[in-house]
PDB file of C-alpha atoms in Angstrom:
ATOM      1  CA  MET A   1       7.435  11.961  24.503  1.00 55.00           C
ATOM      2  CA  LEU A   2       7.659   8.451  23.039  1.00 67.00           C
ATOM      3  CA  ASP A   3      11.068   7.232  21.986  1.00 80.00           C
ATOM      4  CA  PHE A   4      11.964   6.138  18.461  1.00 87.00           C
ATOM      5  CA  TRP A   5      11.429   2.400  19.040  1.00 88.00           C
ATOM      6  CA  ALA A   6       8.025   2.848  20.692  1.00 88.00           C
ATOM      7  CA  ARG A   7       6.783   5.004  17.808  1.00 89.00           C
ATOM      8  CA  THR A   8       7.976   2.585  15.102  1.00 93.00           C
ATOM      9  CA  SER A   9       7.607  -0.813  16.820  1.00 94.00           C
ATOM     10  CA  GLY A  10       4.754  -1.928  14.547  1.00 95.00           C
ATOM     11  CA  THR A  11       6.836  -1.218  11.457  1.00 96.00           C
ATOM     12  CA  TRP A  12       9.726  -3.371  12.672  1.00 96.00           C
ATOM     13  CA  ILE A  13       7.309  -6.220  13.442  1.00 96.00           C
ATOM     14  CA  ASN A  14       5.858  -5.875   9.938  1.00 97.00           C
ATOM     15  CA  VAL A  15       9.307  -5.965   8.352  1.00 97.00           C
ATOM     16  CA  ALA A  16      10.135  -9.127  10.313  1.00 97.00           C
ATOM     17  CA  THR A  17       6.941 -10.976   9.323  1.00 97.00           C
ATOM     18  CA  VAL A  18       7.425 -10.192   5.621  1.00 97.00           C
ATOM     19  CA  LEU A  19      11.012 -11.458   5.743  1.00 97.00           C
ATOM     20  CA  VAL A  20       9.956 -14.627   7.585  1.00 97.00           C
ATOM     21  CA  GLY A  21       7.048 -15.158   5.179  1.00 94.00           C
ATOM     22  CA  THR A  22       9.394 -14.730   2.231  1.00 95.00           C
ATOM     23  CA  GLY A  23      11.720 -17.320   3.739  1.00 95.00           C
ATOM     24  CA  PHE A  24       8.904 -19.851   4.039  1.00 93.00           C
ATOM     25  CA  GLY A  25       7.761 -19.031   0.525  1.00 91.00           C
ATOM     26  CA  LEU A  26      11.239 -19.754  -0.842  1.00 92.00           C
ATOM     27  CA  LEU A  27      11.318 -23.091   0.973  1.00 92.00           C
ATOM     28  CA  LEU A  28       7.958 -24.128  -0.474  1.00 86.00           C
ATOM     29  CA  ARG A  29       8.409 -22.580  -3.908  1.00 82.00           C
ATOM     30  CA  HIS A  30      10.127 -25.459  -5.681  1.00 79.00           C
ATOM     31  CA  ARG A  31       8.102 -28.088  -3.854  1.00 83.00           C
ATOM     32  CA  LEU A  32       4.777 -27.127  -5.444  1.00 76.00           C
ATOM     33  CA  PRO A  33       3.714 -27.838  -9.045  1.00 82.00           C
ATOM     34  CA  VAL A  34       3.216 -24.814 -11.319  1.00 77.00           C
ATOM     35  CA  ALA A  35      -0.561 -25.339 -11.321  1.00 83.00           C
ATOM     36  CA  MET A  36      -0.661 -25.074  -7.517  1.00 80.00           C
ATOM     37  CA  GLN A  37       1.507 -21.939  -7.567  1.00 75.00           C
ATOM     38  CA  GLN A  38      -0.948 -20.396 -10.027  1.00 79.00           C
ATOM     39  CA  ILE A  39      -3.890 -21.287  -7.787  1.00 84.00           C
ATOM     40  CA  ILE A  40      -2.174 -19.574  -4.843  1.00 77.00           C
ATOM     41  CA  THR A  41      -1.567 -16.456  -6.933  1.00 78.00           C
ATOM     42  CA  GLN A  42      -5.191 -16.412  -8.078  1.00 85.00           C
ATOM     43  CA  ALA A  43      -6.374 -16.776  -4.482  1.00 84.00           C
ATOM     44  CA  VAL A  44      -4.236 -13.805  -3.459  1.00 80.00           C
ATOM     45  CA  GLY A  45      -5.559 -11.863  -6.463  1.00 84.00           C
ATOM     46  CA  LEU A  46      -9.179 -12.534  -5.504  1.00 89.00           C
ATOM     47  CA  LEU A  47      -8.520 -11.564  -1.881  1.00 84.00           C
ATOM     48  CA  THR A  48      -6.825  -8.396  -3.118  1.00 83.00           C
ATOM     49  CA  LEU A  49     -10.000  -7.483  -5.012  1.00 91.00           C
ATOM     50  CA  VAL A  50     -12.118  -8.084  -1.903  1.00 89.00           C
ATOM     51  CA  ILE A  51      -9.834  -5.841   0.165  1.00 84.00           C
ATOM     52  CA  GLY A  52      -9.861  -3.173  -2.538  1.00 88.00           C
ATOM     53  CA  PHE A  53     -13.653  -3.088  -2.850  1.00 93.00           C
ATOM     54  CA  ALA A  54     -14.010  -2.923   0.953  1.00 90.00           C
ATOM     55  CA  MET A  55     -11.535  -0.017   1.151  1.00 87.00           C
ATOM     56  CA  SER A  56     -13.185   1.906  -1.684  1.00 92.00           C
ATOM     57  CA  ARG A  57     -16.416   2.117   0.345  1.00 93.00           C
ATOM     58  CA  SER A  58     -14.696   4.776   2.436  1.00 92.00           C
ATOM     59  CA  LEU A  59     -15.370   7.240  -0.391  1.00 94.00           C
ATOM     60  CA  PHE A  60     -19.097   6.955   0.379  1.00 94.00           C
ATOM     61  CA  GLU A  61     -18.521   7.466   4.120  1.00 91.00           C
ATOM     62  CA  ALA A  62     -16.360  10.595   3.960  1.00 90.00           C
ATOM     63  CA  GLU A  63     -18.072  13.846   4.974  1.00 88.00           C
ATOM     64  CA  THR A  64     -16.565  16.201   2.403  1.00 88.00           C
ATOM     65  CA  GLY A  65     -19.083  19.021   2.311  1.00 84.00           C
ATOM     66  CA  ARG A  66     -20.817  20.001  -0.911  1.00 85.00           C
ATOM     67  CA  VAL A  67     -18.715  17.745  -3.154  1.00 89.00           C
ATOM     68  CA  ASP A  68     -19.312  13.999  -2.859  1.00 92.00           C
ATOM     69  CA  GLY A  69     -16.357  11.898  -1.702  1.00 93.00           C
ATOM     70  CA  VAL A  70     -16.662   9.670  -4.782  1.00 95.00           C
ATOM     71  CA  ILE A  71     -16.247  12.692  -7.069  1.00 95.00           C
ATOM     72  CA  LEU A  72     -13.206  13.845  -5.111  1.00 96.00           C
ATOM     73  CA  GLY A  73     -11.787  10.333  -5.317  1.00 96.00           C
ATOM     74  CA  LEU A  74     -12.222  10.269  -9.090  1.00 96.00           C
ATOM     75  CA  LEU A  75     -10.648  13.721  -9.514  1.00 96.00           C
ATOM     76  CA  ALA A  76      -7.738  12.748  -7.282  1.00 96.00           C
ATOM     77  CA  LEU A  77      -7.191   9.499  -9.167  1.00 96.00           C
ATOM     78  CA  VAL A  78      -7.165  11.284 -12.542  1.00 97.00           C
ATOM     79  CA  LEU A  79      -4.943  14.160 -11.408  1.00 97.00           C
ATOM     80  CA  GLY A  80      -2.677  11.838  -9.443  1.00 96.00           C
ATOM     81  CA  GLY A  81      -2.435   9.438 -12.369  1.00 95.00           C
ATOM     82  CA  LEU A  82      -1.441  12.276 -14.708  1.00 97.00           C
ATOM     83  CA  LEU A  83       1.221  13.423 -12.255  1.00 96.00           C
ATOM     84  CA  GLY A  84       2.433   9.857 -11.829  1.00 95.00           C
ATOM     85  CA  GLU A  85       2.810   9.414 -15.572  1.00 95.00           C
ATOM     86  CA  TRP A  86       4.547  12.782 -15.857  1.00 96.00           C
ATOM     87  CA  TRP A  87       6.990  11.832 -13.081  1.00 94.00           C
ATOM     88  CA  GLN A  88       7.281   8.278 -14.501  1.00 93.00           C
ATOM     89  CA  ILE A  89       6.759   6.740 -11.058  1.00 92.00           C
ATOM     90  CA  GLU A  90       6.001   3.271 -12.421  1.00 90.00           C
ATOM     91  CA  LYS A  91       9.221   3.248 -14.452  1.00 91.00           C
ATOM     92  CA  ARG A  92      11.258   4.565 -11.519  1.00 91.00           C
ATOM     93  CA  LEU A  93       9.843   1.938  -9.153  1.00 89.00           C
ATOM     94  CA  VAL A  94      10.581  -0.777 -11.691  1.00 89.00           C
ATOM     95  CA  ALA A  95      14.092   0.650 -12.078  1.00 91.00           C
ATOM     96  CA  ILE A  96      14.602   0.387  -8.310  1.00 90.00           C
ATOM     97  CA  GLY A  97      13.457  -3.232  -8.466  1.00 89.00           C
ATOM     98  CA  ASP A  98      15.799  -3.945 -11.375  1.00 88.00           C
ATOM     99  CA  THR A  99      18.697  -2.365  -9.482  1.00 90.00           C
ATOM    100  CA  LEU A 100      18.009  -4.507  -6.413  1.00 87.00           C
ATOM    101  CA  LYS A 101      17.637  -7.521  -8.690  1.00 85.00           C
ATOM    102  CA  ALA A 102      21.085  -6.904 -10.177  1.00 86.00           C
ATOM    103  CA  GLN A 103      22.663  -6.328  -6.758  1.00 85.00           C
ATOM    104  CA  VAL A 104      21.397  -9.596  -5.292  1.00 78.00           C
ATOM    105  CA  GLN A 105      21.446 -11.470  -8.597  1.00 70.00           C
ATOM    106  CA  GLY A 106      17.743 -12.206  -8.299  1.00 70.00           C
ATOM    107  CA  GLY A 107      16.135 -14.045 -11.144  1.00 69.00           C
ATOM    108  CA  GLY A 108      12.725 -14.571 -12.669  1.00 74.00           C
ATOM    109  CA  LYS A 109      10.002 -12.145 -11.579  1.00 84.00           C
ATOM    110  CA  PHE A 110      12.076 -10.336  -8.944  1.00 90.00           C
ATOM    111  CA  THR A 111      11.005  -6.825  -9.997  1.00 90.00           C
ATOM    112  CA  GLU A 112       7.333  -7.759 -10.421  1.00 89.00           C
ATOM    113  CA  GLY A 113       7.330  -9.264  -6.924  1.00 91.00           C
ATOM    114  CA  PHE A 114       9.017  -6.229  -5.382  1.00 93.00           C
ATOM    115  CA  VAL A 115       6.584  -3.770  -7.003  1.00 91.00           C
ATOM    116  CA  ALA A 116       3.405  -5.791  -6.373  1.00 89.00           C
ATOM    117  CA  ALA A 117       4.255  -6.564  -2.734  1.00 93.00           C
ATOM    118  CA  SER A 118       5.351  -2.980  -2.031  1.00 93.00           C
ATOM    119  CA  LEU A 119       2.039  -1.636  -3.324  1.00 91.00           C
ATOM    120  CA  LEU A 120      -0.128  -4.222  -1.565  1.00 89.00           C
ATOM    121  CA  PHE A 121       1.647  -3.933   1.777  1.00 92.00           C
ATOM    122  CA  CYS A 122       1.833  -0.129   1.866  1.00 91.00           C
ATOM    123  CA  ILE A 123      -1.529   1.038   0.486  1.00 85.00           C
ATOM    124  CA  GLY A 124      -4.472   0.702   2.810  1.00 76.00           C
ATOM    125  CA  PRO A 125      -6.230   1.911   5.951  1.00 76.00           C
ATOM    126  CA  MET A 126      -4.175  -0.328   8.224  1.00 83.00           C
ATOM    127  CA  THR A 127      -1.000   1.319   6.973  1.00 89.00           C
ATOM    128  CA  ILE A 128      -2.300   4.854   7.510  1.00 85.00           C
ATOM    129  CA  VAL A 129      -4.336   4.439  10.697  1.00 84.00           C
ATOM    130  CA  GLY A 130      -1.964   1.880  12.214  1.00 89.00           C
ATOM    131  CA  SER A 131       1.103   4.033  11.620  1.00 91.00           C
ATOM    132  CA  LEU A 132      -0.610   7.113  13.071  1.00 86.00           C
ATOM    133  CA  ASN A 133      -1.737   5.189  16.164  1.00 86.00           C
ATOM    134  CA  ASN A 134       1.747   3.756  16.647  1.00 89.00           C
ATOM    135  CA  GLY A 135       3.416   7.140  16.260  1.00 88.00           C
ATOM    136  CA  LEU A 136       0.984   9.045  18.477  1.00 82.00           C
ATOM    137  CA  SER A 137       0.442   6.627  21.357  1.00 81.00           C
ATOM    138  CA  GLY A 138       2.856   3.738  20.866  1.00 87.00           C
ATOM    139  CA  ASP A 139      -0.097   1.417  20.199  1.00 87.00           C
ATOM    140  CA  ASN A 140       1.071  -1.102  17.584  1.00 91.00           C
ATOM    141  CA  THR A 141      -1.996  -3.382  17.750  1.00 90.00           C
ATOM    142  CA  LEU A 142      -3.294  -2.557  14.267  1.00 89.00           C
ATOM    143  CA  LEU A 143       0.138  -2.772  12.656  1.00 94.00           C
ATOM    144  CA  THR A 144       0.757  -6.112  14.375  1.00 94.00           C
ATOM    145  CA  LEU A 145      -2.465  -7.467  12.848  1.00 89.00           C
ATOM    146  CA  LYS A 146      -1.402  -6.070   9.469  1.00 92.00           C
ATOM    147  CA  ALA A 147       2.029  -7.627   9.916  1.00 94.00           C
ATOM    148  CA  THR A 148       0.456 -11.055  10.416  1.00 91.00           C
ATOM    149  CA  MET A 149      -1.628 -10.687   7.251  1.00 87.00           C
ATOM    150  CA  ASP A 150       1.352  -9.411   5.248  1.00 92.00           C
ATOM    151  CA  GLY A 151       3.496 -12.293   6.473  1.00 92.00           C
ATOM    152  CA  LEU A 152       0.958 -14.849   5.258  1.00 87.00           C
ATOM    153  CA  ALA A 153       0.508 -13.030   1.950  1.00 88.00           C
ATOM    154  CA  SER A 154       4.265 -12.889   1.421  1.00 92.00           C
ATOM    155  CA  VAL A 155       4.417 -16.703   1.580  1.00 89.00           C
ATOM    156  CA  ALA A 156       1.976 -16.914  -1.342  1.00 85.00           C
ATOM    157  CA  PHE A 157       3.583 -14.044  -3.254  1.00 87.00           C
ATOM    158  CA  THR A 158       7.059 -15.518  -2.924  1.00 90.00           C
ATOM    159  CA  GLY A 159       5.834 -18.813  -4.320  1.00 83.00           C
ATOM    160  CA  THR A 160       5.078 -16.972  -7.556  1.00 81.00           C
ATOM    161  CA  TYR A 161       7.495 -14.029  -7.696  1.00 87.00           C
ATOM    162  CA  GLY A 162      10.480 -15.173  -5.667  1.00 89.00           C
ATOM    163  CA  ILE A 163      12.795 -13.285  -3.352  1.00 91.00           C
ATOM    164  CA  GLY A 164      11.827  -9.857  -4.718  1.00 92.00           C
ATOM    165  CA  VAL A 165       8.834  -9.957  -2.363  1.00 94.00           C
ATOM    166  CA  GLY A 166      11.163  -9.858   0.635  1.00 95.00           C
ATOM    167  CA  PHE A 167      12.689  -6.584  -0.532  1.00 95.00           C
ATOM    168  CA  SER A 168       9.291  -4.914  -0.136  1.00 95.00           C
ATOM    169  CA  ALA A 169      10.296  -4.797   3.536  1.00 96.00           C
ATOM    170  CA  LEU A 170      12.420  -1.776   2.567  1.00 95.00           C
ATOM    171  CA  THR A 171       9.311  -0.009   1.265  1.00 95.00           C
ATOM    172  CA  ILE A 172       7.412  -0.871   4.451  1.00 96.00           C
ATOM    173  CA  LEU A 173      10.259   0.527   6.511  1.00 96.00           C
ATOM    174  CA  VAL A 174      10.259   3.832   4.636  1.00 95.00           C
ATOM    175  CA  VAL A 175       6.474   4.323   4.280  1.00 94.00           C
ATOM    176  CA  GLN A 176       5.169   3.035   7.617  1.00 94.00           C
ATOM    177  CA  GLY A 177       8.164   4.217   9.581  1.00 94.00           C
ATOM    178  CA  GLY A 178       7.904   7.650   7.974  1.00 93.00           C
ATOM    179  CA  LEU A 179       4.184   7.951   8.749  1.00 91.00           C
ATOM    180  CA  SER A 180       4.742   6.895  12.361  1.00 91.00           C
ATOM    181  CA  LEU A 181       7.475   9.478  12.837  1.00 91.00           C
ATOM    182  CA  LEU A 182       5.344  12.181  11.181  1.00 89.00           C
ATOM    183  CA  ALA A 183       2.323  11.338  13.338  1.00 81.00           C
ATOM    184  CA  GLY A 184       3.115  14.055  15.861  1.00 71.00           C
ATOM    185  CA  THR A 185       2.985  16.706  13.131  1.00 76.00           C
ATOM    186  CA  LEU A 186      -0.182  15.274  11.564  1.00 73.00           C
ATOM    187  CA  ALA A 187      -1.963  15.113  14.940  1.00 66.00           C
ATOM    188  CA  ALA A 188      -2.815  18.815  14.701  1.00 66.00           C
ATOM    189  CA  VAL A 189      -4.770  18.146  11.504  1.00 70.00           C
ATOM    190  CA  ILE A 190      -6.001  14.568  12.041  1.00 73.00           C
ATOM    191  CA  THR A 191      -7.613  14.105  15.447  1.00 69.00           C
ATOM    192  CA  ASP A 192      -9.318  10.765  14.736  1.00 74.00           C
ATOM    193  CA  PRO A 193      -7.876   8.785  11.784  1.00 75.00           C
ATOM    194  CA  THR A 194     -10.879   6.431  11.683  1.00 78.00           C
ATOM    195  CA  THR A 195     -13.428   9.182  10.882  1.00 85.00           C
ATOM    196  CA  ASP A 196     -11.335  11.978   9.389  1.00 87.00           C
ATOM    197  CA  PRO A 197     -12.519  12.719   5.805  1.00 91.00           C
ATOM    198  CA  HIS A 198      -8.942  13.247   4.593  1.00 89.00           C
ATOM    199  CA  VAL A 199      -8.009   9.727   5.715  1.00 87.00           C
ATOM    200  CA  LEU A 200     -11.269   8.197   4.456  1.00 91.00           C
ATOM    201  CA  VAL A 201     -10.820   9.638   0.967  1.00 93.00           C
ATOM    202  CA  ALA A 202      -7.166   8.535   0.878  1.00 90.00           C
ATOM    203  CA  THR A 203      -8.311   5.067   1.973  1.00 88.00           C
ATOM    204  CA  GLY A 204     -10.939   4.944  -0.770  1.00 91.00           C
ATOM    205  CA  ILE A 205      -8.396   5.996  -3.387  1.00 93.00           C
ATOM    206  CA  GLY A 206      -6.037   3.330  -2.071  1.00 88.00           C
ATOM    207  CA  GLY A 207      -8.877   0.834  -2.425  1.00 89.00           C
ATOM    208  CA  MET A 208      -9.287   1.634  -6.109  1.00 94.00           C
ATOM    209  CA  MET A 209      -5.544   1.171  -6.575  1.00 90.00           C
ATOM    210  CA  ILE A 210      -5.701  -2.174  -4.769  1.00 88.00           C
ATOM    211  CA  ILE A 211      -8.508  -3.245  -7.123  1.00 92.00           C
ATOM    212  CA  GLY A 212      -6.223  -2.398 -10.031  1.00 91.00           C
ATOM    213  CA  LEU A 213      -3.475  -4.480  -8.450  1.00 87.00           C
ATOM    214  CA  GLY A 214      -5.913  -7.384  -8.061  1.00 89.00           C
ATOM    215  CA  PHE A 215      -6.795  -7.241 -11.755  1.00 93.00           C
ATOM    216  CA  SER A 216      -3.098  -7.265 -12.600  1.00 87.00           C
ATOM    217  CA  LEU A 217      -2.461 -10.286 -10.360  1.00 84.00           C
ATOM    218  CA  LEU A 218      -5.309 -12.151 -12.040  1.00 89.00           C
ATOM    219  CA  GLU A 219      -3.938 -11.073 -15.436  1.00 88.00           C
ATOM    220  CA  VAL A 220      -7.293  -9.515 -16.331  1.00 91.00           C
ATOM    221  CA  ALA A 221      -5.644  -6.191 -17.199  1.00 88.00           C
ATOM    222  CA  LYS A 222      -2.223  -4.625 -16.820  1.00 85.00           C
ATOM    223  CA  ILE A 223      -2.823  -1.473 -14.789  1.00 89.00           C
ATOM    224  CA  ARG A 224       0.073   0.851 -13.922  1.00 90.00           C
ATOM    225  CA  VAL A 225      -0.977   1.109 -10.280  1.00 90.00           C
ATOM    226  CA  ALA A 226       2.202   2.878  -9.132  1.00 90.00           C
ATOM    227  CA  SER A 227       1.418   5.809 -11.434  1.00 92.00           C
ATOM    228  CA  PHE A 228      -1.617   6.583  -9.274  1.00 94.00           C
ATOM    229  CA  LEU A 229       0.423   6.964  -6.061  1.00 91.00           C
ATOM    230  CA  PRO A 230       0.305  10.809  -6.129  1.00 93.00           C
ATOM    231  CA  ALA A 231      -3.483  10.509  -5.826  1.00 93.00           C
ATOM    232  CA  LEU A 232      -3.005   9.504  -2.169  1.00 90.00           C
ATOM    233  CA  VAL A 233      -1.682  13.033  -1.562  1.00 91.00           C
ATOM    234  CA  VAL A 234      -3.911  14.856  -4.049  1.00 95.00           C
ATOM    235  CA  GLY A 235      -7.053  13.350  -2.435  1.00 94.00           C
ATOM    236  CA  PRO A 236      -6.620  14.902   1.043  1.00 92.00           C
ATOM    237  CA  ILE A 237      -5.694  18.234  -0.585  1.00 94.00           C
ATOM    238  CA  LEU A 238      -8.944  18.212  -2.571  1.00 95.00           C
ATOM    239  CA  VAL A 239     -10.856  17.355   0.619  1.00 94.00           C
ATOM    240  CA  ALA A 240      -9.298  20.337   2.402  1.00 91.00           C
ATOM    241  CA  ILE A 241     -10.297  22.599  -0.497  1.00 93.00           C
ATOM    242  CA  ALA A 242     -13.850  21.212  -0.581  1.00 92.00           C
ATOM    243  CA  LEU A 243     -14.285  21.677   3.170  1.00 90.00           C
ATOM    244  CA  GLN A 244     -12.925  25.203   2.937  1.00 87.00           C
ATOM    245  CA  PHE A 245     -15.530  26.148   0.321  1.00 82.00           C
ATOM    246  CA  THR A 246     -18.235  24.544   2.470  1.00 74.00           C
ATOM    247  CA  THR A 247     -17.482  26.928   5.354  1.00 67.00           C
ATOM    248  CA  LEU A 248     -17.698  30.023   3.119  1.00 60.00           C
TER     249      LEU A 248
END
């Protein structure tokens, strides 16, 4: 049985890289002209779109029986979005950011940075598969790679949003750490995270949410991405139902 630190090592590395990246971003923030800060934000926004489109392809790869994975993804996104609006997840997440902002006397776009970074760093295949691998076998390779990418992204994000980006480390700690600790329970259902249809559909849904985040970063449209978070749970449930009907 792996101990606590072995099962969550990748999460702690990820937390450290985001905090270090935020520190560098704060050092560089006031040394760059506004135009250059905007270019950095646009670059991150474009990369976010690329990542989102790549992730969404998982919907076409999932073996979900008689119902196509894309259809399940759409249903999950709609149902999850309705639940998210009903539970006011976006408002609650913003409220958490505002509370942290008041506690640390953060200024400017503190809350926007906290919300955007939390969503970007915690939605994706690396988060799911990496956390499961870390929790099941102690292998933190994938999470270490993710941590490096998140650290670099946090430098760019902090240049635009400020110190609020660093507080997304709390979200990483809860989400990734929680998944790693739950990995033992999920192992009975998910034998191979890289091919499991439940994970693939959740990844595809996450990809669509990341695309929405990219549009928001580029100021193309203001999409309430956090409201769709329940879809990440609704998706695997719909897959289980679809597979059950396939066996009948």
